[in-house]
Amino acid sequence: MRMGAHLEKLKSRIQELRDLSGVLGLCTWDQETYLPERAHPARAEQMGTLQGLYHERLVDDRVGEWVAGAEAEGLDDDGRAMVRVFIWERDRARRVPGDLVRALALAQSAGVTAWRQAREEKSFTGFAPSLERLLSLRREQADALGHDGQRYDALLEGYEPGMRVARLSPVLDALALELAPRAAKWADAGEAVPPWRGRRFPDAAQWRFTLRLLRDMGFDFAAGRQDRSIHPFTGGTHPLDVRLTTKVDEGNPFPALFGSLHEGGHGLYEQGFQPRDFRTPLAAAPSMGLHESQSRLWENLVGRSRAFWRHYYPLLRHELPEALGDVPEEAFFAQVNRVSRSLVRTEADEVTYNLHIVLRYHLELRLLSGDLTVADLPEAWKERMQALLGVTPRNDVEGVLQDIHWAWGEFGYFPTYALGNLYAASLFAAARRALGHLDDELGRGELLPLRDWLRENVHQLGYRLNAEELVRRATGQGLQDRDFIGYLDEKFGAGRG
Amino acid sequence: MRMGAHLEKLKSRIQELRDLSGVLGLCTWDQETYLPERAHPARAEQMGTLQGLYHERLVDDRVGEWVAGAEAEGLDDDGRAMVRVFIWERDRARRVPGDLVRALALAQSAGVTAWRQAREEKSFTGFAPSLERLLSLRREQADALGHDGQRYDALLEGYEPGMRVARLSPVLDALALELAPRAAKWADAGEAVPPWRGRRFPDAAQWRFTLRLLRDMGFDFAAGRQDRSIHPFTGGTHPLDVRLTTKVDEGNPFPALFGSLHEGGHGLYEQGFQPRDFRTPLAAAPSMGLHESQSRLWENLVGRSRAFWRHYYPLLRHELPEALGDVPEEAFFAQVNRVSRSLVRTEADEVTYNLHIVLRYHLELRLLSGDLTVADLPEAWKERMQALLGVTPRNDVEGVLQDIHWAWGEFGYFPTYALGNLYAASLFAAARRALGHLDDELGRGELLPLRDWLRENVHQLGYRLNAEELVRRATGQGLQDRDFIGYLDEKFGAGRG
């Protein structure tokens, strides 16, 4: 079939935009890994230039004509899907005035600065005006983007297209009700202090082991790599150029182990898109939540499972004989799965993690709607923390100042973590049903059947369906918490009565 | 002073172009260091997109209006210099038709493929048609760029602005006459086989030592870094983000040692531009030859000097006790400076190197003018090799196929290596006169006075003068070979009668 003239122009512009966004990915990766210290301001200018060009060539009026022309010429299924995703992004970009974009960028940068300062001073007060400003700009942005009366929806849409507060709130509210009593019941079993405290886990051995895990997961090192960064993330420039990062702590093996499994899950997703979708917006996950489902699945449902460590613990102990030689598998496994009602989200276990998210989600909703003032936020945080987790932060650094997200003006992002956990459990349950003997395979270190199931049912679909549609297609069910709660009960409930 | 409206627009476009070219620098660096194997085609597309945008935004008609407007508004000295350099690049870009640019890109890519194939087959024949095609396109390009009857000038101008065949040929011809007899006389003195043959120089120790050298030279690791690549080069994105690469051979310490000194020389140049020139074309060397003078100066005039090794040899031996513990300084120094009439340019010593260049320069001139046919090139190579160096390649891989430059269609590039050597000797002689006790300082490992002299007299001028003007300002003399020949005679002539 001959490609129509408009579609040809549109495709070539779309490819150009994908290349620019790939190069921006390289700039970010480099910034977090190898960029010399004094070069950060120059890098910010370079990225600003690329972002400006990206925006200019995305909103360009001619592109609108090409889209209309291509639709008139007639599109096949892939063409329609590609145009739908592209228009979604372009319409959002066109709706927000340039002045607001620039004001937001300034407020974000000021927000992060004020947040760091407030953390040093261990007091929320200095951060309040910046947060106020960010909230006001985000409200303005939400109105520019458009919504049906619920501003939060317009922001949520940017991270989790298709999701709405009306759909999300009942699920997260019910989830919190299930989790809070379980957290109280299961918390603080076993030894609080790991038996290896004070011992050294050599960097090189940890690094080698993470590479082995990634290879076993089927991560393709001819189409990706792993480097070090202070704040681990997955990036890259293309599905054949996927860059994981992790960090190694010589006093604690968990950051590298679970960091690599987590980022490896993201990485497999990025490597799983179809070649025919390369350089189009179809080679992308349909949401942050679904992307997170892949990292959580490998980090938690695989990486904290009994079967997984049955195979890998002897290998890990072999790599780290001085640190783990006298630590039995049972003791190691207990540390991997210790439940604790703690103050800090990033240190939370599988049971309490979503409670930290629900807390943030509720506060965000109230802040956006004006129902909660910024001045009252620290108190509200403490009160909800006590209600959900039974603990109270001693200061704002342990409380409302712990995450960078709000300082960066990100409202609507947090719930994607909970969606990731719920989707992960549903997908894992479906894979288990489909594969029949998944636990046996994991117990032999055979990770590829699971990778292949995910590739077929999630990765290779790219952005053809939205996240919930995709999960429904793969599991038979949309967003729900039964698989997740069932998983927790099976794992934590059985032996602990 | 208020900046005129046109100048403001022009400056902002120039900054955008510098940012794009910085990002292209990052793409190239990454390609040669960390890019996963399967990602190369995707990277080529990304870079093609950036280059296309760069070209489009450089030749843009509005830019011409801004230039005219800015000139009418009145420019200060820096503004005039910036506009001059910018127009030079823009005019060259506008003169070459898009079809020719695309044809050249294809022919270059085909040329490299055919060259690799021909090397495998150890025969020039298969490469000849590609070289023919490249020559014909380069002739066309030279005519499009414009010249006064000498096509080579139009290509040379791209690497060495301001240099002309009429100026260059007499200097290089005379140089060859000086060098050929000296090479014959000084060749093959001392041991051909290094006393450390078969020993191991551990990678980590070599790496550490190169970092030490670079630090001593004053390379700022907060504004740059060193990584590994198969073909060492210096790149980066900005004067505060300068990226050296080198390679380590555990059987031979010279590639890492002299590679790092060489690239470090380039790197100091890039780090030496003035902050007020950042993001303008003034933060650049005025020619490839002058850039090469800085690498050659550190690699050869410093790095192969008696004084330098007086200080560094004991330190190197300390780092590599098993390989060098029983090797006296004298034996090491003799290997560092061994003269040999060999077949391969990249392995050539200081005395014979320029003869390899003169050979290529003469052949290029004759190929471009049509005075020599491609079919006769291999014979001409052998004949000239025998005349200049007294050796004859046994096959084309050792002869006319040894360099990638022509396969890439680069005609006019080779002489910049010789210019680098000549300028390096002149600048080093001037620094010695100015500093008074340079040899003593080098002998104590004090490299910063020399770095500072170069910074003041070369680096910080950026692109305000062309290369020969700059050298004349720094040394009192333009292009000439007396300093270079004097340096060789002092070093190689004295003790060898």
GROMACS .gro file of C-alpha atoms in nm, chain A residues 16 19-20 22-23 26-27 29-30 34-39 42-43 45-46 49-50 53 56-57 220-225 237-238 240-241 243 279, chain B residues 16 19-20 22-23 26-27 29-30 34-39 42-43 45-46 49-50 53 56-57 220-225 237-238 240-241 243 279:
model
   72
   16GLU     CA    1   1.185   1.346   1.430
   19ASP     CA    2   1.451   1.107   1.794
   20LEU     CA    3   1.453   1.435   1.986
   22GLY     CA    4   1.547   0.983   2.259
   23VAL     CA    5   1.831   1.234   2.264
   26LEU     CA    6   2.049   1.045   2.664
   27CYS     CA    7   2.098   1.393   2.814
   29TRP     CA    8   2.086   0.958   3.163
   30ASP     CA    9   2.422   1.129   3.124
   34TYR     CA   10   2.866   1.070   3.409
   35LEU     CA   11   2.815   1.445   3.368
   36PRO     CA   12   3.100   1.642   3.527
   37GLU     CA   13   2.995   1.845   3.826
   38ARG     CA   14   3.049   2.192   3.679
   39ALA     CA   15   2.859   2.111   3.358
   42ALA     CA   16   2.524   2.398   3.059
   43ARG     CA   17   2.334   2.070   3.038
   45GLU     CA   18   2.056   2.495   2.874
   46GLN     CA   19   2.110   2.219   2.620
   49THR     CA   20   1.691   2.408   2.379
   50LEU     CA   21   1.590   2.055   2.283
   53LEU     CA   22   1.246   2.264   1.964
   56GLU     CA   23   0.773   2.406   1.860
   57ARG     CA   24   0.771   2.111   1.617
  220ASP     CA   25   1.945  -0.791   2.651
  221PHE     CA   26   2.283  -0.631   2.718
  222ALA     CA   27   2.340  -0.587   2.346
  223ALA     CA   28   2.042  -0.349   2.354
  224GLY     CA   29   2.094  -0.193   2.694
  225ARG     CA   30   2.329  -0.151   2.989
  237THR     CA   31   1.711   0.661   2.389
  238HIS     CA   32   1.533   0.376   2.207
  240LEU     CA   33   1.741  -0.100   2.150
  241ASP     CA   34   1.920   0.137   2.389
  243ARG     CA   35   1.971   0.218   3.031
  279ARG     CA   36   1.019   0.572   1.629
  513GLU     CA   37   2.049   2.718   2.009
  516ASP     CA   38   2.345   2.361   2.220
  517LEU     CA   39   2.248   2.132   1.932
  519GLY     CA   40   2.692   2.014   2.207
  520VAL     CA   41   2.422   1.747   2.217
  523LEU     CA   42   2.727   1.383   2.349
  524CYS     CA   43   2.573   1.146   2.092
  526TRP     CA   44   3.092   1.041   2.263
  527ASP     CA   45   2.830   0.792   2.377
  531TYR     CA   46   2.888   0.319   2.605
  532LEU     CA   47   2.628   0.272   2.329
  533PRO     CA   48   2.495  -0.085   2.325
  534GLU     CA   49   2.590  -0.278   2.016
  535ARG     CA   50   2.244  -0.314   1.863
  536ALA     CA   51   2.162   0.056   1.906
  539ALA     CA   52   1.900   0.402   1.595
  540ARG     CA   53   2.176   0.638   1.704
  542GLU     CA   54   1.889   0.814   1.290
  543GLN     CA   55   1.890   1.032   1.602
  546THR     CA   56   1.762   1.423   1.285
  547LEU     CA   57   1.974   1.658   1.494
  550LEU     CA   58   1.755   2.047   1.240
  553GLU     CA   59   1.768   2.395   0.874
  554ARG     CA   60   1.808   2.645   1.158
  717ASP     CA   61   3.985   1.991   3.543
  718PHE     CA   62   3.797   1.672   3.629
  719ALA     CA   63   3.506   1.876   3.763
  720ALA     CA   64   3.462   2.001   3.405
  721GLY     CA   65   3.555   1.688   3.215
  722ARG     CA   66   3.632   1.318   3.236
  734THR     CA   67   2.932   1.909   2.489
  735HIS     CA   68   3.070   2.234   2.631
  737LEU     CA   69   3.275   2.271   3.110
  738ASP     CA   70   3.205   1.919   2.982
  740ARG     CA   71   3.546   1.423   2.740
  776ARG     CA   72   2.757   2.917   2.363
   0.00000   0.00000   0.00000
